[in-house]
Every structure is written in C-alpha cells, then in structure tokens.
C-alpha cells in the first residue's frame, strides 16, 4: 500500500542557496551597498577618464598655477603647482591605484589559495613544513623588500604590482588552509578520492570552490591593504614616476605645497580615503553576508 | 618556561637567516655596481674599491663574510658615506627610532584597549558608534595623510606645536600621534570584538552566576581573556609601526634609522638599506617572541612543555 500522493511533486518550496541568501543579506546592509555604489562610481570615473572629454592630465595651464577649485572653468579640485588639472590627475592616479589593488590581490589570491589548499589537503609533514615557511615569511618586513626590489631593479610599475602581490598572500594561505583542513574529511572528498580523482584535481575542483566564502571576504580586505602599500611606496618617491601618477604621488606632491595650496593634498587624500572606506564597508558587508556563524 | 623560551629563540634563527639571505641576494642581484656614479672613477681606483669591498669574490663567499661580520655587529661600510660604517649610522639613529616607536606602541595599546573595552561595555550606544566609527576612519586614513593634516592644523593654524625640529618632548607629540593613530584604531576594533565575544561566553556567565561583583568579573575574567587576540596582534602592530616610522621620520625630518633607509634607497646605498632591513627584521622577530611569551602568561590553556 504505497501512498503515491506522498511522492507526487508538491508545491515547490524554493530553497535558498548560500549565495542567494548572502546576496539578500548583503543588499540589506546599507553601508555595504553604499560602499559598493561609491566603488563602482570611482572605478568607472577613473578608467573612463580618457573618454569623458576632460582635460589631458599632462595639459599645463600657465594662468592657473596652484589655483583653488574653480567650477566655472571646470577645475573641480583646483590645479597643482605645474598648472595641471588635479581632478583629472586624481582620476588618472585612481587608474594606477585601483589596478595595483586588482592585480596584486589576484596574485596573492592565486599563490595563497594554492599554497593553503595544498598544505591543508596534503596534511602531515608537508603541511607542517609549508606552514612553517609561512610563519617565517610572516615576520619579514615586506615593504622593505618591495622597496629593495624597486631600488635594485629600477622603477617598473608592473614589477611592483607583482612584488606587492607576491608578498601579500600569507593571510590568504592561512585562511584557506584552515578551511581546507575542516572539509578534507568530508564524504564528497572521500568519494572523489575513491573514484580515482587526482590530488591536484580534488584541490582545484572540490576544495578551492568550497573555500570561496572566506576567500572572497579576505580578498576585499586585501585590496585596500595593497592600495595603501603602493601609495606608501609612491609617497616615498620610489614607486610610480612622472608623468604618471598614483594617489600616493599626488598626496606627496600636495604635502610639499600644503601651506599655499591645501586643496592639492586635501582632494586626492579624500578620494583615496573614501575609496578605502568603501572597500572596508563592502568587505565587512560580505563577511556578515557569508559568515554562516550568525545565521 | 625557560625551555620554551630557548626553543622559540632557536626557532627565530632560521627566520632571521632567511631575511638576511633574501635581502642580501636581492641587493647583490642589482644591475650596475655601487660605484656607478655620474663621475666615472678611474679604472685603477675602481679595481681598488672592488678589491677593498671584496666584490670580486664569488657570491657565497661574500655572503659568508657578511654573516661573519654581522655576528660581530659590523654591517659593513656605507657606500654613500665611505668614511662612516653602516653600524655607526644605525647606532646613531636607532635610539631615536626606538623611543618614537615604543611611545607610539604604548599609546596605541593603552588607548586602543581602553576604547575597545569601553565600546564593548556600552554596545550599541553612541559611545560605541563613536569608537567604531573613528576606528574605521583611523584604519582607512593612512598616516602620511594624518601627519601633514595634523601639522597643518596644530602646527600652522593653531600654532600649538612645532612643525619641525627634534630634541624636546614637544617635538615628539605629532610624530607619535601620527604613528599611533592607525594602531589605536586597529586595536580598538580588535579589543571591542573580542570583548563582546568573551562577555557572551560561558565562563563569564558562570562568574556572574556565582555572585562575583561585576568589577571582579570584568578585570579577573573577561578582560584577561579578551586580551589574547590583542597580544597576538602585537607582533604585526610592531611591524606596522616600524614600517610607518619610515614615512613619519621622513615627513617630520627625524634623524632615525627609517630616514636612513629612505635616504639609502634613494641614493642606492645598498649596504645601508640591507643593514636597516636586517635590524628591522630582527626587531620584529624579537617582538613576536615577546608577544608569544605574554600570550602564554595570559592564556591558562597554554602550557610550556
């Protein structure tokens, strides 16, 4: 006597996946949404700068040297001591700073995830040695090494992107390892292992996708750290060089002229701080959205 | 305890060795010699210089020589100021940097822990929001933005503090503040989060349930446990302060080793840069070690065996 009706399709209860749930929580977080909108706006403005019909960042206006903001003439942030439009230069600097944030974070993501997942999955002595290496690298003052690198190999932006990324993967590796250790013993991994899937494939196809939540969160927190590192190096005059600019070089130039033209330091700093704040809000929002602990 | 200490001390040696090796290799991979200047030195002089500084030896041998000299506290000659050794320059600048850094770290710890605990005890009040909000700002505003802004406001507009100069206590206020503020922010956030977690934990409920006065519950149980993440943050905090001091010393023209590092990097004074990197690395390792030991003293779960 089987009750067929029990097996018949019922009114479908729509399940919420982790990501759908996370999206709902994220969109409910005002600070995070505002942060995201600000971030998108700054990114679009920075990279759209050549196409917006603005002045060329290298254009010099001899009548406007260190001039305060002048909306009538379209100098929204004023000009620097060479008569260049600071608004355009800030946007141009944004290109460099945001690119550093993106590329270096990607580099750190690739190295950190692979390192952490391998250590956590292989376990035992391999794990011990790999994490000991992370411990050792942890206490190395990396900014100095990056500066050393730029001193030794000349000021090459691409190299600096890679170098900053190559030194920012340690936290990522630790987080991914922790996550991996906790899912390594799960049945689906065992099943994959039993059906003869190679270690490399298990790591890349099963372990890493399952670590994605914390990794995404940590990524958004790496971006501001990386942007700060780049601007730190550029501020010291060892990073991006004229005629290119990054927020670090603009702030450093602004500081030199601070007493006569405070806007030259104020506006670039403001844009940078707003960007960093937005990134932090988005990161915190993502953490709250993806953290299964307070569900 | 002593056993543990010795083991950790021995464990720090490979770390320090790695730092020295990596920096040494980087410096010696540099294209062009340290004597490539605008004015070409005669070939005979250059040969003499290379011989004097042993640059003609194979790299491993140079490295062994450098390590050997380091053991005796000799960082080699400065390539920029040939009449002074790097050790002399570091010895001249180190006390200043140490004073600046330790003041900044102490201030950051005291203020950060205080604000964090205060915010956690008044969760969701205006005090809490104020602390969390300013901590967020403090983390997002880099200290090379803070420093000039503070000089502008307190130095130039209000005229309360001197902008430049070094030697008197009032010269130190702005640099220490600029160096400490980002760490105050980070420690506030950390303390608040861990304090909130501890306040909701079982042992605090037990302490309250057995009728301990609130003050005793907080000082003996809650705060002690809440300090653990703060103590383990101490290592990274020192690293941030050391890194920050480079830029702060540059901005305020303070004669510390951070400034030597920047000058060395700009002048391509390789031995100087190498020496400062090694000193900073050793300092950070030492602080990590101290943080580890403190952690053990605070956490009843840690046993030294």
PDB file of C-alpha atoms in Angstrom, chain B:
ATOM      1  CA  UNK B   1      59.209  28.123  30.677  1.00  0.00           C
ATOM      2  CA  UNK B   2      62.940  28.565  30.170  1.00  0.00           C
ATOM      3  CA  UNK B   3      62.892  25.535  27.916  1.00  0.00           C
ATOM      4  CA  UNK B   4      60.103  27.017  25.817  1.00  0.00           C
ATOM      5  CA  UNK B   5      61.871  30.337  25.641  1.00  0.00           C
ATOM      6  CA  UNK B   6      65.091  28.768  24.418  1.00  0.00           C
ATOM      7  CA  UNK B   7      63.232  26.708  21.843  1.00  0.00           C
ATOM      8  CA  UNK B   8      61.446  29.764  20.483  1.00  0.00           C
ATOM      9  CA  UNK B   9      64.704  31.684  20.452  1.00  0.00           C
ATOM     10  CA  UNK B  10      66.346  28.932  18.419  1.00  0.00           C
ATOM     11  CA  UNK B  11      63.335  28.893  16.120  1.00  0.00           C
ATOM     12  CA  UNK B  12      63.851  32.575  15.395  1.00  0.00           C
ATOM     13  CA  UNK B  13      67.302  31.963  13.971  1.00  0.00           C
ATOM     14  CA  UNK B  14      66.206  30.449  10.625  1.00  0.00           C
ATOM     15  CA  UNK B  15      63.731  33.308  10.245  1.00  0.00           C
ATOM     16  CA  UNK B  16      66.409  35.917  10.723  1.00  0.00           C
ATOM     17  CA  UNK B  17      68.727  33.986   8.439  1.00  0.00           C
ATOM     18  CA  UNK B  18      66.061  33.950   5.714  1.00  0.00           C
ATOM     19  CA  UNK B  19      65.617  37.705   5.991  1.00  0.00           C
ATOM     20  CA  UNK B  20      69.344  38.304   5.707  1.00  0.00           C
ATOM     21  CA  UNK B  21      69.754  35.850   2.828  1.00  0.00           C
ATOM     22  CA  UNK B  22      66.819  37.179   0.794  1.00  0.00           C
ATOM     23  CA  UNK B  23      67.810  40.823   1.250  1.00  0.00           C
ATOM     24  CA  UNK B  24      71.453  40.041   0.544  1.00  0.00           C
ATOM     25  CA  UNK B  25      70.625  38.193  -2.672  1.00  0.00           C
ATOM     26  CA  UNK B  26      68.317  40.995  -3.816  1.00  0.00           C
ATOM     27  CA  UNK B  27      70.924  43.643  -3.203  1.00  0.00           C
ATOM     28  CA  UNK B  28      73.601  41.684  -4.987  1.00  0.00           C
ATOM     29  CA  UNK B  29      71.368  40.931  -7.957  1.00  0.00           C
ATOM     30  CA  UNK B  30      71.391  44.670  -8.633  1.00  0.00           C
ATOM     31  CA  UNK B  31      72.430  45.632 -12.134  1.00  0.00           C
ATOM     32  CA  UNK B  32      75.381  48.011 -12.076  1.00  0.00           C
ATOM     33  CA  UNK B  33      77.898  48.327  -9.275  1.00  0.00           C
ATOM     34  CA  UNK B  34      77.583  50.549  -6.228  1.00  0.00           C
ATOM     35  CA  UNK B  35      80.311  52.784  -7.639  1.00  0.00           C
ATOM     36  CA  UNK B  36      78.500  53.716 -10.857  1.00  0.00           C
ATOM     37  CA  UNK B  37      78.295  57.432 -10.260  1.00  0.00           C
ATOM     38  CA  UNK B  38      77.854  60.396 -12.544  1.00  0.00           C
ATOM     39  CA  UNK B  39      81.579  60.945 -12.448  1.00  0.00           C
ATOM     40  CA  UNK B  40      83.323  57.829 -13.611  1.00  0.00           C
ATOM     41  CA  UNK B  41      86.101  56.769 -11.291  1.00  0.00           C
ATOM     42  CA  UNK B  42      89.362  55.738 -12.957  1.00  0.00           C
ATOM     43  CA  UNK B  43      89.622  52.014 -13.669  1.00  0.00           C
ATOM     44  CA  UNK B  44      92.502  51.584 -11.246  1.00  0.00           C
ATOM     45  CA  UNK B  45      90.536  53.208  -8.424  1.00  0.00           C
ATOM     46  CA  UNK B  46      87.504  51.099  -9.206  1.00  0.00           C
ATOM     47  CA  UNK B  47      89.598  47.943  -9.156  1.00  0.00           C
ATOM     48  CA  UNK B  48      90.973  49.033  -5.802  1.00  0.00           C
ATOM     49  CA  UNK B  49      87.471  49.686  -4.443  1.00  0.00           C
ATOM     50  CA  UNK B  50      86.191  46.327  -5.673  1.00  0.00           C
ATOM     51  CA  UNK B  51      89.106  44.625  -4.021  1.00  0.00           C
ATOM     52  CA  UNK B  52      88.654  46.565  -0.803  1.00  0.00           C
ATOM     53  CA  UNK B  53      84.991  45.644  -0.530  1.00  0.00           C
ATOM     54  CA  UNK B  54      85.629  42.064  -1.720  1.00  0.00           C
ATOM     55  CA  UNK B  55      83.189  42.438  -4.613  1.00  0.00           C
ATOM     56  CA  UNK B  56      85.353  40.197  -6.785  1.00  0.00           C
ATOM     57  CA  UNK B  57      84.725  37.145  -4.640  1.00  0.00           C
ATOM     58  CA  UNK B  58      82.033  34.617  -5.528  1.00  0.00           C
ATOM     59  CA  UNK B  59      78.635  35.405  -4.020  1.00  0.00           C
ATOM     60  CA  UNK B  60      78.525  32.595  -1.390  1.00  0.00           C
ATOM     61  CA  UNK B  61      81.880  33.716  -0.079  1.00  0.00           C
ATOM     62  CA  UNK B  62      80.707  37.341   0.136  1.00  0.00           C
ATOM     63  CA  UNK B  63      77.601  36.169   1.952  1.00  0.00           C
ATOM     64  CA  UNK B  64      79.630  34.146   4.437  1.00  0.00           C
ATOM     65  CA  UNK B  65      81.823  37.182   5.005  1.00  0.00           C
ATOM     66  CA  UNK B  66      78.757  39.388   5.555  1.00  0.00           C
ATOM     67  CA  UNK B  67      77.275  36.923   8.066  1.00  0.00           C
ATOM     68  CA  UNK B  68      80.605  36.686   9.850  1.00  0.00           C
ATOM     69  CA  UNK B  69      80.839  40.464  10.096  1.00  0.00           C
ATOM     70  CA  UNK B  70      77.232  40.705  11.253  1.00  0.00           C
ATOM     71  CA  UNK B  71      77.965  38.347  14.149  1.00  0.00           C
ATOM     72  CA  UNK B  72      80.479  40.903  15.325  1.00  0.00           C
ATOM     73  CA  UNK B  73      77.988  43.715  14.914  1.00  0.00           C
ATOM     74  CA  UNK B  74      79.608  45.010  11.739  1.00  0.00           C
ATOM     75  CA  UNK B  75      77.161  45.911   8.979  1.00  0.00           C
ATOM     76  CA  UNK B  76      79.903  46.833   6.569  1.00  0.00           C
ATOM     77  CA  UNK B  77      80.882  50.201   5.144  1.00  0.00           C
ATOM     78  CA  UNK B  78      78.324  52.659   3.832  1.00  0.00           C
ATOM     79  CA  UNK B  79      78.756  53.022   0.074  1.00  0.00           C
ATOM     80  CA  UNK B  80      77.378  56.540   0.218  1.00  0.00           C
ATOM     81  CA  UNK B  81      79.407  57.881   3.114  1.00  0.00           C
ATOM     82  CA  UNK B  82      82.664  55.950   2.755  1.00  0.00           C
ATOM     83  CA  UNK B  83      84.097  57.441   5.921  1.00  0.00           C
ATOM     84  CA  UNK B  84      81.325  56.035   8.127  1.00  0.00           C
ATOM     85  CA  UNK B  85      80.217  52.471   8.659  1.00  0.00           C
ATOM     86  CA  UNK B  86      76.598  51.383   8.496  1.00  0.00           C
ATOM     87  CA  UNK B  87      76.861  50.257  12.123  1.00  0.00           C
ATOM     88  CA  UNK B  88      77.767  53.788  13.189  1.00  0.00           C
ATOM     89  CA  UNK B  89      74.856  55.275  11.273  1.00  0.00           C
ATOM     90  CA  UNK B  90      72.435  52.708  12.694  1.00  0.00           C
ATOM     91  CA  UNK B  91      73.772  53.211  16.207  1.00  0.00           C
ATOM     92  CA  UNK B  92      73.266  56.947  15.784  1.00  0.00           C
ATOM     93  CA  UNK B  93      69.683  56.653  14.585  1.00  0.00           C
ATOM     94  CA  UNK B  94      68.395  53.638  16.480  1.00  0.00           C
ATOM     95  CA  UNK B  95      67.735  55.206  19.920  1.00  0.00           C
ATOM     96  CA  UNK B  96      65.579  57.894  18.302  1.00  0.00           C
ATOM     97  CA  UNK B  97      63.550  55.382  16.327  1.00  0.00           C
ATOM     98  CA  UNK B  98      63.200  53.108  19.320  1.00  0.00           C
ATOM     99  CA  UNK B  99      61.934  55.925  21.530  1.00  0.00           C
ATOM    100  CA  UNK B 100      59.466  57.058  18.897  1.00  0.00           C
ATOM    101  CA  UNK B 101      58.242  53.547  18.156  1.00  0.00           C
ATOM    102  CA  UNK B 102      57.869  52.398  21.749  1.00  0.00           C
ATOM    103  CA  UNK B 103      55.956  55.547  22.698  1.00  0.00           C
ATOM    104  CA  UNK B 104      53.625  55.022  19.735  1.00  0.00           C
ATOM    105  CA  UNK B 105      53.046  51.345  20.550  1.00  0.00           C
ATOM    106  CA  UNK B 106      52.402  52.073  24.247  1.00  0.00           C
ATOM    107  CA  UNK B 107      49.967  54.842  23.390  1.00  0.00           C
ATOM    108  CA  UNK B 108      48.203  52.639  20.843  1.00  0.00           C
ATOM    109  CA  UNK B 109      47.898  49.789  23.348  1.00  0.00           C
ATOM    110  CA  UNK B 110      46.641  51.903  26.263  1.00  0.00           C
ATOM    111  CA  UNK B 111      44.198  53.983  24.261  1.00  0.00           C
ATOM    112  CA  UNK B 112      43.079  51.170  21.951  1.00  0.00           C
ATOM    113  CA  UNK B 113      42.394  48.703  24.761  1.00  0.00           C
ATOM    114  CA  UNK B 114      40.604  51.344  26.807  1.00  0.00           C
ATOM    115  CA  UNK B 115      38.380  52.484  23.938  1.00  0.00           C
ATOM    116  CA  UNK B 116      37.692  48.926  22.835  1.00  0.00           C
ATOM    117  CA  UNK B 117      36.578  47.789  26.282  1.00  0.00           C
ATOM    118  CA  UNK B 118      34.545  50.923  26.802  1.00  0.00           C
ATOM    119  CA  UNK B 119      32.776  50.459  23.455  1.00  0.00           C
ATOM    120  CA  UNK B 120      32.074  46.792  24.174  1.00  0.00           C
ATOM    121  CA  UNK B 121      30.611  47.515  27.619  1.00  0.00           C
ATOM    122  CA  UNK B 122      28.294  50.134  26.104  1.00  0.00           C
ATOM    123  CA  UNK B 123      27.412  48.175  22.984  1.00  0.00           C
ATOM    124  CA  UNK B 124      25.065  49.993  20.568  1.00  0.00           C
ATOM    125  CA  UNK B 125      25.250  53.253  22.497  1.00  0.00           C
ATOM    126  CA  UNK B 126      26.554  56.471  20.999  1.00  0.00           C
ATOM    127  CA  UNK B 127      29.922  55.808  22.671  1.00  0.00           C
ATOM    128  CA  UNK B 128      30.141  52.502  20.847  1.00  0.00           C
ATOM    129  CA  UNK B 129      29.209  54.052  17.500  1.00  0.00           C
ATOM    130  CA  UNK B 130      31.690  56.869  18.005  1.00  0.00           C
ATOM    131  CA  UNK B 131      34.510  54.439  18.819  1.00  0.00           C
ATOM    132  CA  UNK B 132      33.701  52.093  15.942  1.00  0.00           C
ATOM    133  CA  UNK B 133      33.248  54.978  13.514  1.00  0.00           C
ATOM    134  CA  UNK B 134      36.512  56.681  14.378  1.00  0.00           C
ATOM    135  CA  UNK B 135      38.305  53.333  14.342  1.00  0.00           C
ATOM    136  CA  UNK B 136      37.040  52.771  10.810  1.00  0.00           C
ATOM    137  CA  UNK B 137      38.330  56.212   9.790  1.00  0.00           C
ATOM    138  CA  UNK B 138      41.626  55.654  11.566  1.00  0.00           C
ATOM    139  CA  UNK B 139      42.194  52.477   9.617  1.00  0.00           C
ATOM    140  CA  UNK B 140      41.267  53.995   6.260  1.00  0.00           C
ATOM    141  CA  UNK B 141      43.308  57.202   6.603  1.00  0.00           C
ATOM    142  CA  UNK B 142      46.983  56.438   6.037  1.00  0.00           C
ATOM    143  CA  UNK B 143      49.419  58.108   8.422  1.00  0.00           C
ATOM    144  CA  UNK B 144      51.097  60.108   5.677  1.00  0.00           C
ATOM    145  CA  UNK B 145      47.752  61.868   5.263  1.00  0.00           C
ATOM    146  CA  UNK B 146      47.271  62.258   9.010  1.00  0.00           C
ATOM    147  CA  UNK B 147      50.721  63.653   9.641  1.00  0.00           C
ATOM    148  CA  UNK B 148      50.533  66.595   7.201  1.00  0.00           C
ATOM    149  CA  UNK B 149      46.933  67.332   8.216  1.00  0.00           C
ATOM    150  CA  UNK B 150      47.918  67.488  11.883  1.00  0.00           C
ATOM    151  CA  UNK B 151      50.898  69.718  11.119  1.00  0.00           C
ATOM    152  CA  UNK B 152      48.574  71.959   9.150  1.00  0.00           C
ATOM    153  CA  UNK B 153      46.015  72.203  11.960  1.00  0.00           C
ATOM    154  CA  UNK B 154      48.072  72.065  15.169  1.00  0.00           C
ATOM    155  CA  UNK B 155      51.293  73.490  13.821  1.00  0.00           C
ATOM    156  CA  UNK B 156      50.366  76.139  11.306  1.00  0.00           C
ATOM    157  CA  UNK B 157      46.765  77.166  12.014  1.00  0.00           C
ATOM    158  CA  UNK B 158      46.660  76.875  15.803  1.00  0.00           C
ATOM    159  CA  UNK B 159      50.372  77.209  16.432  1.00  0.00           C
ATOM    160  CA  UNK B 160      50.265  74.854  19.424  1.00  0.00           C
ATOM    161  CA  UNK B 161      53.084  72.566  18.465  1.00  0.00           C
ATOM    162  CA  UNK B 162      56.292  72.946  16.492  1.00  0.00           C
ATOM    163  CA  UNK B 163      56.201  71.548  12.963  1.00  0.00           C
ATOM    164  CA  UNK B 164      59.875  70.777  12.706  1.00  0.00           C
ATOM    165  CA  UNK B 165      62.874  70.186  14.862  1.00  0.00           C
ATOM    166  CA  UNK B 166      63.882  67.421  17.174  1.00  0.00           C
ATOM    167  CA  UNK B 167      65.199  67.070  20.709  1.00  0.00           C
ATOM    168  CA  UNK B 168      62.487  68.367  23.015  1.00  0.00           C
ATOM    169  CA  UNK B 169      59.451  66.405  24.165  1.00  0.00           C
ATOM    170  CA  UNK B 170      57.049  68.785  22.390  1.00  0.00           C
ATOM    171  CA  UNK B 171      58.675  67.886  19.094  1.00  0.00           C
ATOM    172  CA  UNK B 172      57.621  64.306  19.619  1.00  0.00           C
ATOM    173  CA  UNK B 173      53.884  64.814  20.091  1.00  0.00           C
ATOM    174  CA  UNK B 174      52.825  64.993  16.461  1.00  0.00           C
ATOM    175  CA  UNK B 175      55.062  62.182  15.164  1.00  0.00           C
ATOM    176  CA  UNK B 176      53.964  59.846  17.965  1.00  0.00           C
ATOM    177  CA  UNK B 177      50.296  60.649  17.364  1.00  0.00           C
ATOM    178  CA  UNK B 178      50.633  60.155  13.620  1.00  0.00           C
ATOM    179  CA  UNK B 179      52.361  56.843  14.162  1.00  0.00           C
ATOM    180  CA  UNK B 180      49.948  55.623  16.837  1.00  0.00           C
ATOM    181  CA  UNK B 181      46.552  56.576  15.411  1.00  0.00           C
ATOM    182  CA  UNK B 182      46.179  53.753  12.846  1.00  0.00           C
ATOM    183  CA  UNK B 183      47.196  51.245  15.524  1.00  0.00           C
ATOM    184  CA  UNK B 184      44.843  52.794  18.103  1.00  0.00           C
ATOM    185  CA  UNK B 185      42.096  52.230  15.539  1.00  0.00           C
ATOM    186  CA  UNK B 186      43.082  48.642  14.814  1.00  0.00           C
ATOM    187  CA  UNK B 187      43.458  47.722  18.498  1.00  0.00           C
ATOM    188  CA  UNK B 188      40.143  49.375  19.402  1.00  0.00           C
ATOM    189  CA  UNK B 189      38.337  47.290  16.819  1.00  0.00           C
ATOM    190  CA  UNK B 190      40.093  44.111  17.852  1.00  0.00           C
ATOM    191  CA  UNK B 191      39.523  44.653  21.587  1.00  0.00           C
ATOM    192  CA  UNK B 192      35.867  45.531  21.090  1.00  0.00           C
ATOM    193  CA  UNK B 193      35.180  42.420  19.011  1.00  0.00           C
ATOM    194  CA  UNK B 194      36.978  40.044  21.351  1.00  0.00           C
ATOM    195  CA  UNK B 195      35.498  41.673  24.466  1.00  0.00           C
ATOM    196  CA  UNK B 196      31.985  41.249  23.054  1.00  0.00           C
ATOM    197  CA  UNK B 197      32.684  37.607  22.333  1.00  0.00           C
ATOM    198  CA  UNK B 198      34.080  36.998  25.819  1.00  0.00           C
ATOM    199  CA  UNK B 199      31.189  38.798  27.519  1.00  0.00           C
ATOM    200  CA  UNK B 200      28.804  36.329  25.886  1.00  0.00           C
ATOM    201  CA  UNK B 201      30.826  33.260  26.855  1.00  0.00           C
ATOM    202  CA  UNK B 202      30.009  30.621  29.448  1.00  0.00           C
ATOM    203  CA  UNK B 203      32.771  31.344  31.943  1.00  0.00           C
ATOM    204  CA  UNK B 204      31.708  34.958  32.287  1.00  0.00           C
ATOM    205  CA  UNK B 205      28.129  33.823  32.878  1.00  0.00           C
ATOM    206  CA  UNK B 206      29.413  31.389  35.493  1.00  0.00           C
ATOM    207  CA  UNK B 207      31.408  34.113  37.200  1.00  0.00           C
ATOM    208  CA  UNK B 208      28.334  36.327  37.327  1.00  0.00           C
ATOM    209  CA  UNK B 209      26.115  33.451  38.429  1.00  0.00           C
ATOM    210  CA  UNK B 210      28.267  32.642  41.400  1.00  0.00           C
ATOM    211  CA  UNK B 211      27.820  36.228  42.535  1.00  0.00           C
ATOM    212  CA  UNK B 212      31.167  37.797  41.784  1.00  0.00           C
ATOM    213  CA  UNK B 213      30.986  41.578  41.763  1.00  0.00           C
ATOM    214  CA  UNK B 214      30.845  42.905  38.197  1.00  0.00           C
ATOM    215  CA  UNK B 215      34.197  44.692  38.539  1.00  0.00           C
ATOM    216  CA  UNK B 216      35.947  41.460  39.558  1.00  0.00           C
ATOM    217  CA  UNK B 217      34.238  39.519  36.778  1.00  0.00           C
ATOM    218  CA  UNK B 218      35.481  42.035  34.269  1.00  0.00           C
ATOM    219  CA  UNK B 219      39.052  42.516  35.461  1.00  0.00           C
ATOM    220  CA  UNK B 220      39.854  38.960  36.535  1.00  0.00           C
ATOM    221  CA  UNK B 221      37.981  37.003  33.901  1.00  0.00           C
ATOM    222  CA  UNK B 222      36.630  38.920  30.949  1.00  0.00           C
ATOM    223  CA  UNK B 223      39.381  41.440  30.191  1.00  0.00           C
ATOM    224  CA  UNK B 224      42.120  38.934  30.774  1.00  0.00           C
ATOM    225  CA  UNK B 225      40.640  36.579  28.203  1.00  0.00           C
ATOM    226  CA  UNK B 226      39.750  39.379  25.818  1.00  0.00           C
ATOM    227  CA  UNK B 227      43.386  40.483  25.715  1.00  0.00           C
ATOM    228  CA  UNK B 228      44.556  37.321  23.964  1.00  0.00           C
ATOM    229  CA  UNK B 229      43.869  38.452  20.361  1.00  0.00           C
ATOM    230  CA  UNK B 230      45.341  41.847  21.228  1.00  0.00           C
ATOM    231  CA  UNK B 231      48.556  40.235  22.443  1.00  0.00           C
ATOM    232  CA  UNK B 232      48.893  38.177  19.294  1.00  0.00           C
ATOM    233  CA  UNK B 233      48.275  41.324  17.257  1.00  0.00           C
ATOM    234  CA  UNK B 234      51.277  42.906  18.956  1.00  0.00           C
ATOM    235  CA  UNK B 235      53.742  41.356  16.514  1.00  0.00           C
ATOM    236  CA  UNK B 236      52.015  42.726  13.398  1.00  0.00           C
ATOM    237  CA  UNK B 237      51.419  46.036  15.198  1.00  0.00           C
ATOM    238  CA  UNK B 238      55.136  46.442  15.787  1.00  0.00           C
ATOM    239  CA  UNK B 239      55.752  45.638  12.145  1.00  0.00           C
ATOM    240  CA  UNK B 240      53.257  48.322  11.079  1.00  0.00           C
ATOM    241  CA  UNK B 241      54.771  50.893  13.420  1.00  0.00           C
ATOM    242  CA  UNK B 242      58.274  50.114  12.197  1.00  0.00           C
ATOM    243  CA  UNK B 243      57.113  50.460   8.593  1.00  0.00           C
ATOM    244  CA  UNK B 244      55.171  53.617   9.420  1.00  0.00           C
ATOM    245  CA  UNK B 245      58.146  55.141  11.191  1.00  0.00           C
ATOM    246  CA  UNK B 246      59.988  55.247   7.865  1.00  0.00           C
ATOM    247  CA  UNK B 247      57.458  57.658   6.416  1.00  0.00           C
ATOM    248  CA  UNK B 248      56.879  59.600   9.646  1.00  0.00           C
ATOM    249  CA  UNK B 249      60.604  60.183  10.141  1.00  0.00           C
ATOM    250  CA  UNK B 250      60.747  61.377   6.556  1.00  0.00           C
ATOM    251  CA  UNK B 251      57.817  63.775   6.992  1.00  0.00           C
ATOM    252  CA  UNK B 252      58.986  65.259  10.307  1.00  0.00           C
ATOM    253  CA  UNK B 253      62.694  65.125   9.403  1.00  0.00           C
ATOM    254  CA  UNK B 254      63.530  62.989  12.420  1.00  0.00           C
ATOM    255  CA  UNK B 255      67.068  61.576  12.447  1.00  0.00           C
ATOM    256  CA  UNK B 256      66.102  57.920  12.978  1.00  0.00           C
ATOM    257  CA  UNK B 257      67.048  54.811  11.039  1.00  0.00           C
ATOM    258  CA  UNK B 258      63.842  54.915   8.993  1.00  0.00           C
ATOM    259  CA  UNK B 259      65.124  58.103   7.425  1.00  0.00           C
ATOM    260  CA  UNK B 260      68.464  56.476   6.736  1.00  0.00           C
ATOM    261  CA  UNK B 261      66.575  53.701   4.992  1.00  0.00           C
ATOM    262  CA  UNK B 262      64.810  56.153   2.682  1.00  0.00           C
ATOM    263  CA  UNK B 263      67.989  58.107   2.001  1.00  0.00           C
ATOM    264  CA  UNK B 264      69.824  54.852   1.400  1.00  0.00           C
ATOM    265  CA  UNK B 265      67.160  53.633  -1.002  1.00  0.00           C
ATOM    266  CA  UNK B 266      67.165  56.890  -2.962  1.00  0.00           C
ATOM    267  CA  UNK B 267      70.977  57.060  -3.082  1.00  0.00           C
ATOM    268  CA  UNK B 268      71.248  53.350  -3.884  1.00  0.00           C
ATOM    269  CA  UNK B 269      73.369  52.881  -0.766  1.00  0.00           C
ATOM    270  CA  UNK B 270      72.955  49.105  -0.787  1.00  0.00           C
ATOM    271  CA  UNK B 271      74.715  48.230   2.462  1.00  0.00           C
ATOM    272  CA  UNK B 272      72.730  50.863   4.318  1.00  0.00           C
ATOM    273  CA  UNK B 273      69.391  49.544   3.013  1.00  0.00           C
ATOM    274  CA  UNK B 274      70.462  45.978   3.705  1.00  0.00           C
ATOM    275  CA  UNK B 275      71.582  46.831   7.242  1.00  0.00           C
ATOM    276  CA  UNK B 276      68.352  48.631   8.148  1.00  0.00           C
ATOM    277  CA  UNK B 277      66.232  45.809   6.717  1.00  0.00           C
ATOM    278  CA  UNK B 278      68.130  43.307   8.862  1.00  0.00           C
ATOM    279  CA  UNK B 279      67.767  45.440  12.011  1.00  0.00           C
ATOM    280  CA  UNK B 280      64.030  45.924  11.428  1.00  0.00           C
ATOM    281  CA  UNK B 281      63.588  42.211  10.729  1.00  0.00           C
ATOM    282  CA  UNK B 282      65.381  41.269  13.941  1.00  0.00           C
ATOM    283  CA  UNK B 283      63.274  43.768  15.892  1.00  0.00           C
ATOM    284  CA  UNK B 284      60.018  42.356  14.542  1.00  0.00           C
ATOM    285  CA  UNK B 285      61.105  38.789  15.303  1.00  0.00           C
ATOM    286  CA  UNK B 286      62.001  39.815  18.855  1.00  0.00           C
ATOM    287  CA  UNK B 287      58.611  41.446  19.370  1.00  0.00           C
ATOM    288  CA  UNK B 288      56.821  38.388  18.029  1.00  0.00           C
ATOM    289  CA  UNK B 289      58.749  36.331  20.545  1.00  0.00           C
ATOM    290  CA  UNK B 290      57.780  38.625  23.417  1.00  0.00           C
ATOM    291  CA  UNK B 291      54.151  38.557  22.263  1.00  0.00           C
ATOM    292  CA  UNK B 292      54.227  34.749  22.279  1.00  0.00           C
ATOM    293  CA  UNK B 293      55.556  34.654  25.830  1.00  0.00           C
ATOM    294  CA  UNK B 294      52.936  37.138  27.067  1.00  0.00           C
ATOM    295  CA  UNK B 295      50.275  35.061  25.371  1.00  0.00           C
ATOM    296  CA  UNK B 296      51.342  32.077  27.440  1.00  0.00           C
ATOM    297  CA  UNK B 297      51.206  34.084  30.660  1.00  0.00           C
ATOM    298  CA  UNK B 298      47.646  35.218  29.953  1.00  0.00           C
ATOM    299  CA  UNK B 299      46.092  32.099  28.490  1.00  0.00           C
ATOM    300  CA  UNK B 300      45.579  29.335  31.062  1.00  0.00           C
ATOM    301  CA  UNK B 301      45.249  26.825  28.210  1.00  0.00           C
ATOM    302  CA  UNK B 302      48.852  27.337  27.073  1.00  0.00           C
ATOM    303  CA  UNK B 303      51.396  25.159  28.815  1.00  0.00           C
ATOM    304  CA  UNK B 304      55.110  25.417  28.203  1.00  0.00           C
ATOM    305  CA  UNK B 305      56.245  21.888  27.635  1.00  0.00           C
TER     306      UNK B 305
END
